[in-house]
Coordinates of C-alpha atoms in Angstrom, one line a residue:
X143 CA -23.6 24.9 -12.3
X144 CA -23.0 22.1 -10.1
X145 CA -21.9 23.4 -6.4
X146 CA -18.0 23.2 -5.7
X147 CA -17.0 20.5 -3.8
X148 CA -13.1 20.3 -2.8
X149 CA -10.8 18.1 -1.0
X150 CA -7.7 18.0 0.3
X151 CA -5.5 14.2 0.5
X152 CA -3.0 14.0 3.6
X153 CA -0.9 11.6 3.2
X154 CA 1.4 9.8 5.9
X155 CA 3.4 6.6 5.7
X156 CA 5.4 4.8 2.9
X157 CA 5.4 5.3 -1.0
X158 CA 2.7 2.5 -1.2
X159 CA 0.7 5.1 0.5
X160 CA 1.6 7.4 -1.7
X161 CA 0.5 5.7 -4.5
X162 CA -3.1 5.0 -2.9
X163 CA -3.2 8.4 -2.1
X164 CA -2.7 9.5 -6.0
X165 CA -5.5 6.7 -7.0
X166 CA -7.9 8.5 -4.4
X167 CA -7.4 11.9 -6.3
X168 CA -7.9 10.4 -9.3
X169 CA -11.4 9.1 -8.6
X170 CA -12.5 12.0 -6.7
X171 CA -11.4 14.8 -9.6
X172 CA -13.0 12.3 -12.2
X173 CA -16.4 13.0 -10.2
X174 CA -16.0 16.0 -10.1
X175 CA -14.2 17.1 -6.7
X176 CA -11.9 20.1 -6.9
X177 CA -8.5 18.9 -5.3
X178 CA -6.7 21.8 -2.7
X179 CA -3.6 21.5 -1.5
X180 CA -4.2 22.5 2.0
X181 CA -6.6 21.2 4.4
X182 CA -8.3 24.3 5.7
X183 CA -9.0 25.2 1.9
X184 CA -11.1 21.9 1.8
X185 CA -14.7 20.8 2.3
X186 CA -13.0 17.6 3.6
X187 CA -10.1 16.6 4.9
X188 CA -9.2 12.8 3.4
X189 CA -6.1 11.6 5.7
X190 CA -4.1 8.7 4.8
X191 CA -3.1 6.8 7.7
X192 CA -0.2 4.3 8.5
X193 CA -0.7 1.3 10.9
X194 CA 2.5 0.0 10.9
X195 CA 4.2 1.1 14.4
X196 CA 2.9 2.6 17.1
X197 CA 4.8 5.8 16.0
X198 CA 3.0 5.7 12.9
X199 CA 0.3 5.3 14.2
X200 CA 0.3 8.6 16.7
X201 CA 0.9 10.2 13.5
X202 CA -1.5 9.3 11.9
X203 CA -4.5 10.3 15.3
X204 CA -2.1 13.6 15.6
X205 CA -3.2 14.2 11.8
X206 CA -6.1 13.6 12.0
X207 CA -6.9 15.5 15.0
X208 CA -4.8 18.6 13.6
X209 CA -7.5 18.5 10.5
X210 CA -10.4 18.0 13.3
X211 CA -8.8 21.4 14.9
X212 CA -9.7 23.2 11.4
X213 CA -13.4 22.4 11.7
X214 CA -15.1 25.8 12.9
X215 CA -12.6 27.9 11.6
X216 CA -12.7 27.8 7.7
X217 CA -14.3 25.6 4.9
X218 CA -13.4 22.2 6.2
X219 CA -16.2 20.6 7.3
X220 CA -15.5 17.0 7.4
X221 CA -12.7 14.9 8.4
X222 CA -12.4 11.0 6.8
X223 CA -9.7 8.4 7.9
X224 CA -8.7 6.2 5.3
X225 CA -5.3 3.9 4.8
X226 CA -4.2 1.2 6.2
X227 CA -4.6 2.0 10.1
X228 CA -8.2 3.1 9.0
X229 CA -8.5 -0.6 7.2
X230 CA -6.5 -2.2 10.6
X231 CA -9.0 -1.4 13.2
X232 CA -12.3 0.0 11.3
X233 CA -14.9 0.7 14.2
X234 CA -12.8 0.5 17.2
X235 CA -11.2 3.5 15.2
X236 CA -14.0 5.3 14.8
X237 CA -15.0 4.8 18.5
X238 CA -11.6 5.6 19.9
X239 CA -11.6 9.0 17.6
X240 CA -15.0 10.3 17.3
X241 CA -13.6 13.6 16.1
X242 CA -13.3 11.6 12.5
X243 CA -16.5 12.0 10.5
X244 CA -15.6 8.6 8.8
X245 CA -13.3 5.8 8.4
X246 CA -13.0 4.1 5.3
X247 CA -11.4 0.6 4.4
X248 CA -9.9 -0.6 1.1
X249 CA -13.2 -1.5 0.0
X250 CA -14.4 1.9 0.5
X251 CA -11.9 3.3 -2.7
X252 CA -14.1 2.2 -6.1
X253 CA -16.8 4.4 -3.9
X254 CA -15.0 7.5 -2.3
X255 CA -16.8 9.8 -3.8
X256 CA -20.1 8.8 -2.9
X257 CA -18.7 7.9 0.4
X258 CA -17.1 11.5 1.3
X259 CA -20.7 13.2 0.0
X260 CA -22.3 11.1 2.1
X261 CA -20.4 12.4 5.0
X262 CA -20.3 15.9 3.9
X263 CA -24.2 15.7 3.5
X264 CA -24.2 15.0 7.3
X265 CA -25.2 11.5 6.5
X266 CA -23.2 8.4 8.6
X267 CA -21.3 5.7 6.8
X268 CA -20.7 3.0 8.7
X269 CA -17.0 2.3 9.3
X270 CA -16.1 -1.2 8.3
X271 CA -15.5 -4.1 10.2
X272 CA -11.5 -5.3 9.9
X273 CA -10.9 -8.6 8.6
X274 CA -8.1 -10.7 7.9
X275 CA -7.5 -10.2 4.4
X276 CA -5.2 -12.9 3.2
X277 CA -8.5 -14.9 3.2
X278 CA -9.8 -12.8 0.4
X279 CA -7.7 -14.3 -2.3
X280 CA -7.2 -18.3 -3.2
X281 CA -3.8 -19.8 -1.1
X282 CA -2.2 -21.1 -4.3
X283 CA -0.8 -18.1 -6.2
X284 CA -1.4 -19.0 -9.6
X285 CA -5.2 -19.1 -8.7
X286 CA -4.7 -15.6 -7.7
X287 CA -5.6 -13.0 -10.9
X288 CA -9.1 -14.5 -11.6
X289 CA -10.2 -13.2 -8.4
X290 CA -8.3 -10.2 -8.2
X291 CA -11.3 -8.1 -9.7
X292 CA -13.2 -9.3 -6.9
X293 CA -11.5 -7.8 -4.1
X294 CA -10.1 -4.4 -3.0
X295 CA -6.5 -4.2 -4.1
X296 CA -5.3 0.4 -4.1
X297 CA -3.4 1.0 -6.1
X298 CA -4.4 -1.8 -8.7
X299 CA -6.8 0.6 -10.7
X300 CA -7.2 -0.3 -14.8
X301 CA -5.5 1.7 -16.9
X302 CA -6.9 1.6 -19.9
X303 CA -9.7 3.9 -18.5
X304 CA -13.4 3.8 -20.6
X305 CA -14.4 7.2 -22.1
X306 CA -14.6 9.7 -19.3
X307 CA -12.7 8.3 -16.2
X308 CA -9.7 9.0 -17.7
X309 CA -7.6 12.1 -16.4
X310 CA -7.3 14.5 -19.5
X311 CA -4.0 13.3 -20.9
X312 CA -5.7 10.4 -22.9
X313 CA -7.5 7.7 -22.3
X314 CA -4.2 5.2 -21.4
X315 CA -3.9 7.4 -18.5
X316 CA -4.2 5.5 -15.1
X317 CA -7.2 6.4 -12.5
X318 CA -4.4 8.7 -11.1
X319 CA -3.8 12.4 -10.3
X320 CA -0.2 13.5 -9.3
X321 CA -0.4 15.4 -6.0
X322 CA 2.9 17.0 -6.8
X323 CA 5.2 18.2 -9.4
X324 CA 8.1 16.2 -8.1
X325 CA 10.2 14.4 -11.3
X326 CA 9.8 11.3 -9.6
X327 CA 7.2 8.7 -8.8
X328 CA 6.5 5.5 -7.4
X329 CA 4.7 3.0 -8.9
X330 CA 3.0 0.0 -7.6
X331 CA 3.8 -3.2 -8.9
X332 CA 2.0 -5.1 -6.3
X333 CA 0.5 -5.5 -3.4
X334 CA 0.4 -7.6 -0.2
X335 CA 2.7 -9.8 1.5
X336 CA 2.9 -13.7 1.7
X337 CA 5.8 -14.1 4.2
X338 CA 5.0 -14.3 7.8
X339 CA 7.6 -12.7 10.0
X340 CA 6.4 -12.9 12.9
X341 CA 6.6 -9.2 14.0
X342 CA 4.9 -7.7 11.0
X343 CA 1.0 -7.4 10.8
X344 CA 0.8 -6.3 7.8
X345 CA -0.6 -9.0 5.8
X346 CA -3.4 -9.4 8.1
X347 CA -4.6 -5.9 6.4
X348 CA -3.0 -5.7 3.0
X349 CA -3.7 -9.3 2.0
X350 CA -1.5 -11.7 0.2
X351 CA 0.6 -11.0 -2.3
X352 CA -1.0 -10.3 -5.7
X353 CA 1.1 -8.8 -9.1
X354 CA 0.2 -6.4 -11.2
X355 CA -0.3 -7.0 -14.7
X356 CA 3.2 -5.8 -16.5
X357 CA 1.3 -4.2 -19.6
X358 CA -0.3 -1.8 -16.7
X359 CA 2.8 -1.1 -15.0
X360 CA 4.3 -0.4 -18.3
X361 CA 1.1 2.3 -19.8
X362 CA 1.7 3.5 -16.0
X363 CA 5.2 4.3 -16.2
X364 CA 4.2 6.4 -19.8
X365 CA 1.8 8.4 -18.5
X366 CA 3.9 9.6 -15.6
X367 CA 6.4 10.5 -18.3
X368 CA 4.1 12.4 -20.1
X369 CA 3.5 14.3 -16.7
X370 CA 7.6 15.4 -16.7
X371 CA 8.6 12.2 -14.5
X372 CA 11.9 11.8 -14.5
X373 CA 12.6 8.9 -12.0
X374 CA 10.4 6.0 -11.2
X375 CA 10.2 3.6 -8.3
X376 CA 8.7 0.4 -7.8
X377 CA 7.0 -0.5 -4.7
X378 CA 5.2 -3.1 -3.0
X379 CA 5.7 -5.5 0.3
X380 CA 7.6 -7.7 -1.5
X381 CA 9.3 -7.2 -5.0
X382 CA 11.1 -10.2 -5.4
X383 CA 8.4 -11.9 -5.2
X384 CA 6.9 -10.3 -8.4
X385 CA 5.7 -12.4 -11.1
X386 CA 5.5 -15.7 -9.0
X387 CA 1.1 -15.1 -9.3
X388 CA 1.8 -14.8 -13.4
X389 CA 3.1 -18.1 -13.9
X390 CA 7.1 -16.4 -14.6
X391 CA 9.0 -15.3 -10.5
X392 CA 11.6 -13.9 -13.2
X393 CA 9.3 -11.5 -14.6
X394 CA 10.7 -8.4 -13.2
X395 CA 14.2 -9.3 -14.8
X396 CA 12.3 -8.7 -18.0
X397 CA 10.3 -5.9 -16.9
X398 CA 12.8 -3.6 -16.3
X399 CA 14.6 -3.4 -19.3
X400 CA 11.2 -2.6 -20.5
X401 CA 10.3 0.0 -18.0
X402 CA 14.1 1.7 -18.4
X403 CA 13.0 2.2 -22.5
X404 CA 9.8 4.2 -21.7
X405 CA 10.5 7.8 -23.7
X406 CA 11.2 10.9 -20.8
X407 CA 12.4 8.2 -17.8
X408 CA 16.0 8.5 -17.2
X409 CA 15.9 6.3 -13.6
X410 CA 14.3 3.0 -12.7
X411 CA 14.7 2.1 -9.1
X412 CA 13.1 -1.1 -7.0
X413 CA 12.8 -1.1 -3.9
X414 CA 11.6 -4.0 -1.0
X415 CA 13.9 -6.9 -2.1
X416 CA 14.1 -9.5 -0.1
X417 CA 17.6 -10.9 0.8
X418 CA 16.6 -14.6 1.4
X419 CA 14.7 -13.8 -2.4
X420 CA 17.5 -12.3 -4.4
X421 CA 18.3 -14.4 -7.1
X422 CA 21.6 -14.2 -9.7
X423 CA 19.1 -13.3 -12.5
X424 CA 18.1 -10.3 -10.9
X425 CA 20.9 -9.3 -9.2
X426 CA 22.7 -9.0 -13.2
X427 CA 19.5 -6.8 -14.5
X428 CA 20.1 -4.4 -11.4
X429 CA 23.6 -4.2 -11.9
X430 CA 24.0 -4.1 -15.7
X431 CA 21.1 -2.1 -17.1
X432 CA 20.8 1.2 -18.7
X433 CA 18.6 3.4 -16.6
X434 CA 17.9 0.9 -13.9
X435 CA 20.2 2.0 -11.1
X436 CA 22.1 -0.4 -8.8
X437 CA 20.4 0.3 -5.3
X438 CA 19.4 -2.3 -3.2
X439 CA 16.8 -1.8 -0.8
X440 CA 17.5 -5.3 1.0
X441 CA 15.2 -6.0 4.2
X442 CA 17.9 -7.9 6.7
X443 CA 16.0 -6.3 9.8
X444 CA 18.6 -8.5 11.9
X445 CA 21.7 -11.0 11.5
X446 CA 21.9 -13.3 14.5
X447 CA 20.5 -16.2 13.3
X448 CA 18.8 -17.2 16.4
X449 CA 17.0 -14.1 16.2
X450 CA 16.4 -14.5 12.6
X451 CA 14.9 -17.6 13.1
X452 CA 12.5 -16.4 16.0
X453 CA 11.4 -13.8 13.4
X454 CA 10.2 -16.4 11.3
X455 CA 13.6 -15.0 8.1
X456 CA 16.4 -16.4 7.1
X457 CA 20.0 -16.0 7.0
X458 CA 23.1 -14.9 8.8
X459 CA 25.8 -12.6 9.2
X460 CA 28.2 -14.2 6.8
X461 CA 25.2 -15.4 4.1
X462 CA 24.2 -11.4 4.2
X463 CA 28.0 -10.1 3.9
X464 CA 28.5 -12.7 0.8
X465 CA 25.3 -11.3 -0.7
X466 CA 26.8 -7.9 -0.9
X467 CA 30.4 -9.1 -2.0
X468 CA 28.3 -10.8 -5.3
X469 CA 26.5 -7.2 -5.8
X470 CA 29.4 -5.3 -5.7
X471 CA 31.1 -7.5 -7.6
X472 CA 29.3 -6.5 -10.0
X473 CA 28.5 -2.9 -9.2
X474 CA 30.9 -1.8 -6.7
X475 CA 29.3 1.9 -6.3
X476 CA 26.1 0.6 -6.0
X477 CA 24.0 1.5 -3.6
X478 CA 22.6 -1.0 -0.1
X479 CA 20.2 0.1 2.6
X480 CA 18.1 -2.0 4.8
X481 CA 16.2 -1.5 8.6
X482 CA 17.1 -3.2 12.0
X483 CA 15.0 -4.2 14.9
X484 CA 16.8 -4.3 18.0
X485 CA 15.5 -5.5 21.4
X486 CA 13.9 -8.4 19.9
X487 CA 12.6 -11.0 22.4
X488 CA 15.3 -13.7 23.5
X489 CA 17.7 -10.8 21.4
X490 CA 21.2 -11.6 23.6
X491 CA 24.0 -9.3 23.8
X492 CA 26.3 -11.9 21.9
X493 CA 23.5 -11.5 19.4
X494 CA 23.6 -8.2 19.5
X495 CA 27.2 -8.1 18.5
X496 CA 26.5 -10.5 15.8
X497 CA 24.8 -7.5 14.6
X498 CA 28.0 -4.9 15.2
X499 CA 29.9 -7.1 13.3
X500 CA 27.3 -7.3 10.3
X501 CA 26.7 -3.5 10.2
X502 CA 30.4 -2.9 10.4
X503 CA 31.1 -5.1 7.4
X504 CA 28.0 -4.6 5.2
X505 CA 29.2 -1.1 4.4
X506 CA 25.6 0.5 4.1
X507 CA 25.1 3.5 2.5
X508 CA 21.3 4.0 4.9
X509 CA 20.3 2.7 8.2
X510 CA 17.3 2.2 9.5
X511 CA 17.2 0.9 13.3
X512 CA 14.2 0.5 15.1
X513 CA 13.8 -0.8 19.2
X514 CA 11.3 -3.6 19.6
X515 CA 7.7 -3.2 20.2
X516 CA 4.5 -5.3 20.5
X517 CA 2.1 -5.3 17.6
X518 CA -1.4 -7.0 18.1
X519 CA -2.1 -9.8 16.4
X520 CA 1.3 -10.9 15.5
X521 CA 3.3 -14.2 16.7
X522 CA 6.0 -12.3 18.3
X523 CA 3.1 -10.5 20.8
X524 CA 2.9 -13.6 22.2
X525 CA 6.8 -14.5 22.9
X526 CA 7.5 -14.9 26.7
X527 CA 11.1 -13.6 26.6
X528 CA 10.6 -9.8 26.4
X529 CA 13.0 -7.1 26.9
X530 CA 12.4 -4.4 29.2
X531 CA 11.7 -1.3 27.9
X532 CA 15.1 0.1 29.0
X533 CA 17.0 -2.8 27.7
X534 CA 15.6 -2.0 24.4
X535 CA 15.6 1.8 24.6
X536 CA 19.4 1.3 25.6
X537 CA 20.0 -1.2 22.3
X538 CA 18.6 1.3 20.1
X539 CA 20.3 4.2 20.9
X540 CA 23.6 2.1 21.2
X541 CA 23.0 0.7 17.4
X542 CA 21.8 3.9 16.2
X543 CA 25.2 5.8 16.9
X544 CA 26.9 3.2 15.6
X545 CA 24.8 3.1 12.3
X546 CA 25.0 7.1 12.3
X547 CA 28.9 6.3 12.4
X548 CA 29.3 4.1 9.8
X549 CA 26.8 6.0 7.2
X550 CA 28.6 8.8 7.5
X551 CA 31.8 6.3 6.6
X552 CA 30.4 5.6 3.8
X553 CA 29.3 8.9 2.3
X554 CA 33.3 9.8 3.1
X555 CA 34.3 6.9 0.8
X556 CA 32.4 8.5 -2.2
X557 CA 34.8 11.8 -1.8
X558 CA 36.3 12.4 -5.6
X559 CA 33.3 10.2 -7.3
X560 CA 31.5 11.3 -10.0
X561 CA 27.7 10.8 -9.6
X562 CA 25.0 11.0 -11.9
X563 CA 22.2 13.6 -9.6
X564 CA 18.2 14.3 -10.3
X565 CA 17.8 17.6 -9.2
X566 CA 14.9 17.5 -7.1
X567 CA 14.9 21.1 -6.0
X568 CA 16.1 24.5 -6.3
X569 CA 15.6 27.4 -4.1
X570 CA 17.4 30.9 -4.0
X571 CA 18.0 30.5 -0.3
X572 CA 18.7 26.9 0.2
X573 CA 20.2 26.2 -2.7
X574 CA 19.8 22.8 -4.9
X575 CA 19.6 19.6 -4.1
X576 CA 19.0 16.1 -5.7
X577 CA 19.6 12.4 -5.2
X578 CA 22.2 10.3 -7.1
X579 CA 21.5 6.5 -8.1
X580 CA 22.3 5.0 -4.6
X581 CA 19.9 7.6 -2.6
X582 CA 16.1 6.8 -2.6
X583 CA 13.6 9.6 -2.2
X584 CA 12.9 10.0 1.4
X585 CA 14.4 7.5 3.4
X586 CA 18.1 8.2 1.8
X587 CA 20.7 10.9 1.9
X588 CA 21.0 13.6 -0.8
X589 CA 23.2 15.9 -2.8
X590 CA 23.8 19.6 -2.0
X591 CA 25.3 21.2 -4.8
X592 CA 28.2 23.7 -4.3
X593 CA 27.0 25.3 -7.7
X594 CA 23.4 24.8 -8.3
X595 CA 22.8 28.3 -9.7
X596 CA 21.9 27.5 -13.5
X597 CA 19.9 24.1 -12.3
X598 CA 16.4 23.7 -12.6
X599 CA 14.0 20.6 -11.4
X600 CA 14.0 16.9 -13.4
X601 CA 17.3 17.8 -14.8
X602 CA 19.9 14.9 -14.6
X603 CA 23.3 16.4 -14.1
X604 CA 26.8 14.8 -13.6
X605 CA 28.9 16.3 -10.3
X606 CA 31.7 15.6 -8.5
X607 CA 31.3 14.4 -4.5
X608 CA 33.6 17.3 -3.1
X609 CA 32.4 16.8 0.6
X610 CA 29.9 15.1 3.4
X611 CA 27.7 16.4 6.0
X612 CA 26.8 13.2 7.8
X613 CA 24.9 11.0 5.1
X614 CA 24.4 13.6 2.7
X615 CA 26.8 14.4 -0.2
X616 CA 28.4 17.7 -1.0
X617 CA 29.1 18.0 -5.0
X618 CA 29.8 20.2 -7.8
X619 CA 27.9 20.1 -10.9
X620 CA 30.6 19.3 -13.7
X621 CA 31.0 21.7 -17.0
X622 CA 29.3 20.6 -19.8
X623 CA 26.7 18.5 -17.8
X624 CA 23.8 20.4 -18.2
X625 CA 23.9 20.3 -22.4
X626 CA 23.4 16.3 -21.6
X627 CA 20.7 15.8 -19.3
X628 CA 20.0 12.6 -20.9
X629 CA 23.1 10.2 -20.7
X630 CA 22.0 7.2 -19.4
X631 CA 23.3 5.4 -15.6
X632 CA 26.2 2.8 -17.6
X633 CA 27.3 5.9 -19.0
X634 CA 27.8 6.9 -15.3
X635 CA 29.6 3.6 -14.2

């Protein structure tokens, strides 16, 4: 009998990561690693990492130091850095943190399991040398998909699996292992980035933008509902931009009528939109079709158009405020979040209040707001007229109240609604909980029943919003709602 070899997958970052993550199991269970759920059950210790802020990224060394910490004291015996801050900085990594038996980059993935037996073996892989990756694949996108088998892309993994690498469900199942019984899912619809704001590095590591085939998304998307997913997401850098390396930039407005008929999925959500991107098309599919919620995850990250411009975007205050007037013209319960950065060089206080004035008229239902920081390697690095730290630290806080304010606004404003809920968990002493069509998993509010007693997970109940406690709603499920789990979301509107 072969010897048992298991792993554990920590995961840190975004729903891209996620996704990676779920590929990762997949290869490693179809060679025959036993996946744990806890680190100190494992033989190694596979963490994810995030590079994208310097927050992230102490994470991500806290992580993996925490797994380093179990070495000694029960069956881990390896630790192995993987994800994009492992892909970002390769051997300077694994120089700065020796207590990481390995660090893998993207090209690393079609071998990880030869790779972590190496390492378990007490063998030494080299860690990889980082490279700008948007040099990988051709410049013009349409040239794009005939080299796309010749480069690293997670998440990208065939679907229609030869005899053997498929997980057991059949052989349309995707090189993917769900890490979770959660009823909902992301999926990756592509990867990469080809704008170039100039405070964002990740293109240099996740490459230019490159779609997924829709016939994989789709054979994706069925074999999570064959696992009991209820809910799925689509993720990527950029997913207006989907399509535009097919020859069609419209092909998501086809794709998710499509993806909303799958058998077993009762929610289609997209997230990453671009606001300078959106187009009327689109904007209709979101907001008129069955199953296909209207949440709009829309990436404004300022609205001072001096600031805009310095970040390399587009836009203003009154372009952005029009935007969400056409939405909710159309949908006027849907759902809008997007992220701020404050303190951005040459950021002014009249821009700043260009900013109040946005935020106090966009009516978001989440904020993100983030305070300025360097990132190596990116334009804005280089800018001469910097903050100070406390000028930033004081912007933040300032536009974070205000955002914590107006949130909370708008989770008042849904008082006496009736929303449409996937319960996402039930417990005896917390109670249930789930998210309604303007809530993303994670980075969203939620719904706290009043009521939740007969619920049970991946149902789809209707409730009345009764109350708020800050972002979150406070509802009661309705009678009846539970003998109809499967109305659809224009039933809802």
């Amino acid at each position: 009998m072969p010897e048992r070899r298991t792993v554990a997958l920590v995961t840190l970052g975004c729903a891209r990561n996620e996704v990676d993550s779920e590929e990762l199991a997949g290869r490693l269970e179809a060679d025959g690693w036993e996946l744990v759920e806890d680190a100190e059950e494992a033989d190694v210790a596979v963490v994810n990492t995030c590079g994208f802020v310097e927050a992230a990224k102490k994470d991500s060394v806290d992580a993996l130091l925490e797994a380093n910490d179990l070495k000694g004291h029960g069956r881990t015996q390896a630790v192995v850095a993987v994800g994009c801050m492992a892909e970002r900085y390769g051997k300077e990594l694994a120089e700065a943190l020796p207590e990481a038996d390995g660090v893998l980059g993207f090209d690393d993935y079609a071998d990880i399991s030869d790779r972590l037996q190496t390492i378990l073996n007490g063998g030494i892989h080299a860690s990889h040398t980082p490279r700008d990756r948007r040099k990988l694949l051709p410049i013009s996108p349409a040239q794009r998909q005939e080299s796309a088998a010749e480069v690293a892309l997670p998440g990208h993994a065939p679907v229609d699996l030869p005899e053997g690498l498929a997980p057991a469900s059949g052989p349309r199942s995707p090189l993917r292992r769900r890490l979770d019984g959660s009823p909902v899912a992301s999926v990756k619809l592509a990867s990469g980035c080809d704008r170039r704001c100039s405070f964002c590095a990740i293109p240099s590591f996740r490459g230019s933008f490159i779609s997924r085939r829709p016939s994989d998304v789709l054979n994706e998307t069925r074999w999570l509902a064959e696992q009991g997913v209820k809910e799925v997401m689509l993720v990527s850098e950029n997913n207006t931009s989907y399509g535009k390396d097919l020859g069609d930039i419209r092909l998501l407005e086809s794709l998710l009528p499509e993806l909303a008929e799958v058998d077993g999925i009762e929610r289609v959500r997209v997230s990453y939109l671009q606001p300078a991107e959106m187009r009327p098309g689109l904007i209709d599919v979101l907001t008129s079709t069955p199953k296909v919620v209207p949440y709009f995850d829309l990436s404004f990250q300022h609205s001072a158009p001096a600031v805009l411009r310095s970040m390399r975007r587009f836009g203003d205050t009154d372009r952005f405020l029009e935007l969400l007037d056409t939405i909710r013209g159309k949908a006027p319960e849907a759902g809008v979040r997007s992220n701020f950065i404050v303190g951005f060089p040459g950021e002014t206080e009249d821009d700043l209040a260009e900013l109040e004035r946005f935020l106090n008229g966009a009516r978001l239902d989440a904020i993100g707001v983030f305070g300025y920081s360097d990132e190596e390697g990116t334009e804005a690095a280089t800018y001469e007229n910097k903050l100070s730290e406390d000028v930033v630290a004081e912007r933040l806080a300032r536009v974070s109240r205000l955002a914590e304010e107006l949130v909370s606004q708008r989770a008042e404003e849904r008082v006496g609604q009736t929303v449409r809920v996937l319960v996402e968990s039930v417990d005896g002493d917390e109670g249930a909980y789930g998210r309604a069509a303007h809530q993303a998993p994670e980075t969203d509010g939620q719904v706290l029943f009043t009521n939740g007693q007969e619920l049970s997970v991946g149902l789809m109940v209707e409730a009345k919003v009764v109350g708020t406690e800050g972002v979150d709603l406070v509802a009661e499920v309705l009678p009846g709602s539970l003998a109809s789990p499967t109305c659809t979301e224009e039933a809802a509107r």
